[in-house]
Coordinates of C-alpha atoms in Angstrom, one line a residue:
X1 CA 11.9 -81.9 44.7
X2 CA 11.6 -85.0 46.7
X3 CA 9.7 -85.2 49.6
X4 CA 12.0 -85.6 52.9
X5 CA 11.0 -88.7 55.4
X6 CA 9.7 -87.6 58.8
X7 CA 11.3 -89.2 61.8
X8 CA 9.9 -89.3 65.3
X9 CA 11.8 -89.1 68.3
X10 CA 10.0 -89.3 71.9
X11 CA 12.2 -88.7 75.0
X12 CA 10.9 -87.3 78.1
X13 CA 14.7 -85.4 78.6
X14 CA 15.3 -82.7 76.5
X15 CA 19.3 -83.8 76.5
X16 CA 18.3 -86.9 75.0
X17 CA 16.3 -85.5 72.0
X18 CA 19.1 -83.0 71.4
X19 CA 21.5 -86.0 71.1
X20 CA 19.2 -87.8 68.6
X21 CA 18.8 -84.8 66.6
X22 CA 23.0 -84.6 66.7
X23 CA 23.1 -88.0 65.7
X24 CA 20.7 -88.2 63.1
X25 CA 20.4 -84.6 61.4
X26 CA 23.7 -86.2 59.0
X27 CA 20.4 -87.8 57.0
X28 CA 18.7 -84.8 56.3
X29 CA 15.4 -85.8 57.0
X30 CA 13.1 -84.1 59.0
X31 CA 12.8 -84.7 62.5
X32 CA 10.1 -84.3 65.4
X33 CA 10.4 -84.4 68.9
X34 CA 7.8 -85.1 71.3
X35 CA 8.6 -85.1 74.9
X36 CA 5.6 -87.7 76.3
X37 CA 3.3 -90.9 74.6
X38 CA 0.9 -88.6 74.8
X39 CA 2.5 -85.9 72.5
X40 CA 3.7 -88.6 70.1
X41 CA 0.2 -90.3 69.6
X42 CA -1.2 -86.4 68.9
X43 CA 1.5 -86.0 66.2
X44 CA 0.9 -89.4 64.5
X45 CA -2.5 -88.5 64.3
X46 CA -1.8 -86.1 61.4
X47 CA 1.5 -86.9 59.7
X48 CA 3.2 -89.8 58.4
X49 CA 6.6 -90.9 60.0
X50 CA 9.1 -93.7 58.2
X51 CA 10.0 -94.6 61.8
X52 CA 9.7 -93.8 65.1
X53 CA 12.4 -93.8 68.1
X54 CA 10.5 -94.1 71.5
X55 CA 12.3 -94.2 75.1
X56 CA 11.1 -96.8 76.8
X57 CA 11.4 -95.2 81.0
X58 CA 9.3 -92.3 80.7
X59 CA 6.7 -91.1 83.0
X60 CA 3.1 -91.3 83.0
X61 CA 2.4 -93.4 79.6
X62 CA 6.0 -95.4 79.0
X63 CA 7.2 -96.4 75.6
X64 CA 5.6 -100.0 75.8
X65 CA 2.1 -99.0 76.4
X66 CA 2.5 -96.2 73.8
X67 CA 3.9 -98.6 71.0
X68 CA 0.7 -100.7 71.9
X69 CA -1.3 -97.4 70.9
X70 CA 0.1 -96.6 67.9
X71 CA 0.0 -100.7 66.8
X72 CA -3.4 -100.4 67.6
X73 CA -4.5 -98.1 64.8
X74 CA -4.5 -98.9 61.3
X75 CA -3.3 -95.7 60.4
X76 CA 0.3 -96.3 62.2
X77 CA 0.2 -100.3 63.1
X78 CA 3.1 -100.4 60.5
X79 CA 5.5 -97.9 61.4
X80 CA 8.3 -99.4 62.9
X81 CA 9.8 -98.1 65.8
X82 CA 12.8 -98.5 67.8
X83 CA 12.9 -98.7 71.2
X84 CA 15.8 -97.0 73.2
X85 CA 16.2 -97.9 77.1
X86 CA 18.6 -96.5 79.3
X87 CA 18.3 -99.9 81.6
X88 CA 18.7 -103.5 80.7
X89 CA 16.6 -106.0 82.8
X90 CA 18.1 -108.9 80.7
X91 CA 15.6 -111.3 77.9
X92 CA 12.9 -110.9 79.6
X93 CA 12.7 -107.0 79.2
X94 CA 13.8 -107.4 75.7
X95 CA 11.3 -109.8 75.0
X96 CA 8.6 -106.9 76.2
X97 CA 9.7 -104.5 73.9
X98 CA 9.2 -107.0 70.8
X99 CA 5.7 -108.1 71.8
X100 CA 5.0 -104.7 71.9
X101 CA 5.7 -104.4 68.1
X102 CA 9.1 -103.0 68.1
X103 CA 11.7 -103.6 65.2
X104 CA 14.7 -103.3 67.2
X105 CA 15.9 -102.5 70.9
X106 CA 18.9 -100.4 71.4
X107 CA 20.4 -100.2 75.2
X108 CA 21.4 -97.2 75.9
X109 CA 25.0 -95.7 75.4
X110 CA 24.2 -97.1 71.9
X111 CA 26.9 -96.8 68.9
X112 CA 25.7 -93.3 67.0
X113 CA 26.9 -94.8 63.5
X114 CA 24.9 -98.0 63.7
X115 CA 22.1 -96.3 65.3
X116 CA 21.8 -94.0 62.2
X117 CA 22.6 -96.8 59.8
X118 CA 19.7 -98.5 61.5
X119 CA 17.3 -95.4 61.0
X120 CA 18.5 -94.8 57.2
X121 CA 17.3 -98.3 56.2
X122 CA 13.8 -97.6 57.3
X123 CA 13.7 -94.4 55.7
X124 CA 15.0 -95.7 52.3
X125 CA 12.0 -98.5 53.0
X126 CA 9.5 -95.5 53.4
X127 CA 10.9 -93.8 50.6
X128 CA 10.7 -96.7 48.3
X129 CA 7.0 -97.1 49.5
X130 CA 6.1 -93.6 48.6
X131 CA 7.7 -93.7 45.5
X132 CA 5.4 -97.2 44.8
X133 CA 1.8 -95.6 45.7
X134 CA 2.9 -92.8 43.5
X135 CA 3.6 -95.1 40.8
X136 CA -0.2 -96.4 41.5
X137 CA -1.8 -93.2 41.7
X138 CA -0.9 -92.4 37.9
X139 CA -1.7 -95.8 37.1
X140 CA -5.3 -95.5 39.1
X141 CA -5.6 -92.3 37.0
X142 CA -5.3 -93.4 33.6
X143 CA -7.3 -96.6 33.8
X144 CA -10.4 -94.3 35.4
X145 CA -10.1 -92.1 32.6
X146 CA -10.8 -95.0 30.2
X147 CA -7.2 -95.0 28.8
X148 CA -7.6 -91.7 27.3
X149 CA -5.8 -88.5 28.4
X150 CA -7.2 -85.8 29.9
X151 CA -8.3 -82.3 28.1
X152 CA -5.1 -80.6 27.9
X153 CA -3.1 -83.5 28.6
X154 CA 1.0 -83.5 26.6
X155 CA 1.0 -87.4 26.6
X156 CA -0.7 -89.7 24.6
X157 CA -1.9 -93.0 26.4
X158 CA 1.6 -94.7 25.4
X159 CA 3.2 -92.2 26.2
X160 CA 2.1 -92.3 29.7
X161 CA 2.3 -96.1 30.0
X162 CA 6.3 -95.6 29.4
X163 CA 6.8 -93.1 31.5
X164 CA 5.3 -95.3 33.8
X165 CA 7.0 -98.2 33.2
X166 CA 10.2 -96.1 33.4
X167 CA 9.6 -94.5 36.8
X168 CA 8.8 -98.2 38.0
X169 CA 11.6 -99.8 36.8
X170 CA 14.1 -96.9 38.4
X171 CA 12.0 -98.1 41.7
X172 CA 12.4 -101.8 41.1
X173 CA 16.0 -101.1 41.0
X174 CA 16.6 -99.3 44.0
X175 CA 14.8 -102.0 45.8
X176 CA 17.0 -104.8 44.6
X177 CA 19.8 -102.8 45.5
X178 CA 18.2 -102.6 49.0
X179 CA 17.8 -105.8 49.3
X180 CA 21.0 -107.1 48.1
X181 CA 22.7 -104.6 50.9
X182 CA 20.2 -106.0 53.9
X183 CA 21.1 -109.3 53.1
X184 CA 24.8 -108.7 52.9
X185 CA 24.5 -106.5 56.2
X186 CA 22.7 -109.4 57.7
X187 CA 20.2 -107.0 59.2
X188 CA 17.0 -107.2 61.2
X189 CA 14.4 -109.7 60.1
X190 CA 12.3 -107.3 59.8
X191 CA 14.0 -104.5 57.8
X192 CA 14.1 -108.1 55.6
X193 CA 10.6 -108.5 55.6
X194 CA 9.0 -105.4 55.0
X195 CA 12.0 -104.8 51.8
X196 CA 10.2 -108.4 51.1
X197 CA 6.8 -106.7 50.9
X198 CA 8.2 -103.5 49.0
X199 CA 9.1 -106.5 46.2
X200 CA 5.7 -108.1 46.0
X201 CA 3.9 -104.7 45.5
X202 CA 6.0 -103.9 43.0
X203 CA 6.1 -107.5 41.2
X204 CA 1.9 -106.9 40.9
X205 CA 2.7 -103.2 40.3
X206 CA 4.7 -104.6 37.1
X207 CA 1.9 -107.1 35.9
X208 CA -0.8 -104.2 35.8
X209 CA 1.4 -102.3 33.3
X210 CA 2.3 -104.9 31.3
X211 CA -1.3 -105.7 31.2
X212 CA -1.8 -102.2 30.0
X213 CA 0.6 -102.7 26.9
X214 CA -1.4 -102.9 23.7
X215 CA -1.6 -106.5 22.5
X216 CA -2.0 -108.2 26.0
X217 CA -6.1 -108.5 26.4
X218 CA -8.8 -106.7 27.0
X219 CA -10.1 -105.0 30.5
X220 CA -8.2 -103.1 33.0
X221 CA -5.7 -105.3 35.4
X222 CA -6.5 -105.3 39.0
X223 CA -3.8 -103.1 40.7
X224 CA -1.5 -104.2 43.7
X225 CA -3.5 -103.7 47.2
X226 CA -1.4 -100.8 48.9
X227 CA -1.5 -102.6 52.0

């Protein structure tokens, strides 16, 4: 059963939240509301979120000095949120809420279908990346075990090494895929980048396993940083 992306949504108005879940329950993801930046940092503290949609007028800590918390710690620095504002103060404004780390900035009535088309790109991102450290994990798992297979194991070294390859090419092409549609869509630079970054992981990802395969030299590859 795969895992379901966790989206966070922090509006001070209860309406609002009610709206985003309207809006965005059509990806069947799972979503979670916090009503303050203070509610938002406590939930980041224990799960992982593909992306996060922050308000930027709300009282006591506002969305811009909350996305500079949650880009201040290496645990969350990378999740990408988008900012939604109910007011428009021209550049300058807009400006603000990019220096504070945000991917995009959505005035408020925004469009529902691009909003969600918006949300479902980062989600297929954080899927791709889950599937990618998975990928690693085996990977990590046979090399420690000296390329041998655990007591009890059904697969034989090669076995495992094409399953893996296998799993990773499926992954390799839902990325290109991915990419192929951001480019046509002309979307934001940095849904581009970080699909960019998904690529290089898995082009080093793919040069550990064929290191692997019997025939190509001796010693265990170094494996893509997850970073």
């Amino acid at each position: 059963m795969v895992q379901k992306a966790k989206i966070l949504l922090v509006d001070d108005r209860p309406e609002n939240l009610l709206a985003l879940e309207a809006i965005l329950s059509a990806l069947d993801q799972t979503l979670v509301r916090a009503s303050s930046g203070e509610e938002a940092l406590k939930a980041l503290l224990t799960d992982d979120f593909a992306v996060i949609l922050l308000d930027v007028q709300m009282p006591g800590m506002d969305g811009f000095e909350t996305a500079a918390h949650i880009k201040r710690r290496e645990r969350t620095r990378d999740i990408p949120i988008i900012f939604l504002t109910a007011i428009n103060h021209g550049p300058h404004h807009t400006f603000r809420g990019y220096a504070a780390g945000a991917v995009d900035y959505i005035s408020k009535p925004f469009d529902p279908w691009v909003l969600r088309a918006k949300v479902s790109v980062f989600v297929e991102l954080y899927m791709k990346n889950c599937q990618l450290r998975e990928q690693a994990a085996l990977l990590r798992l046979q090399l420690e075990g000296g390329g041998k297979p655990a007591v009890g194991a059904a697969k034989e070294p090669a076995g495992l090494l094409a399953e893996l390859s296998a799993r990773l090419a499926a992954v390799e092409e839902q990325a290109e895929a991915l990419s192929k549609q951001l480019d046509d869509e002309s979307a934001d630079a940095a849904a581009v980048a970080t699909a960019a970054h998904l690529e290089r992981k898995l082009t080093g990802l793919r040069r550990a396993l064929d290191a692997l395969e019997p025939g190509t030299g001796s010693g265990a590859p170094s494996l893509p940083s997850q970073n």
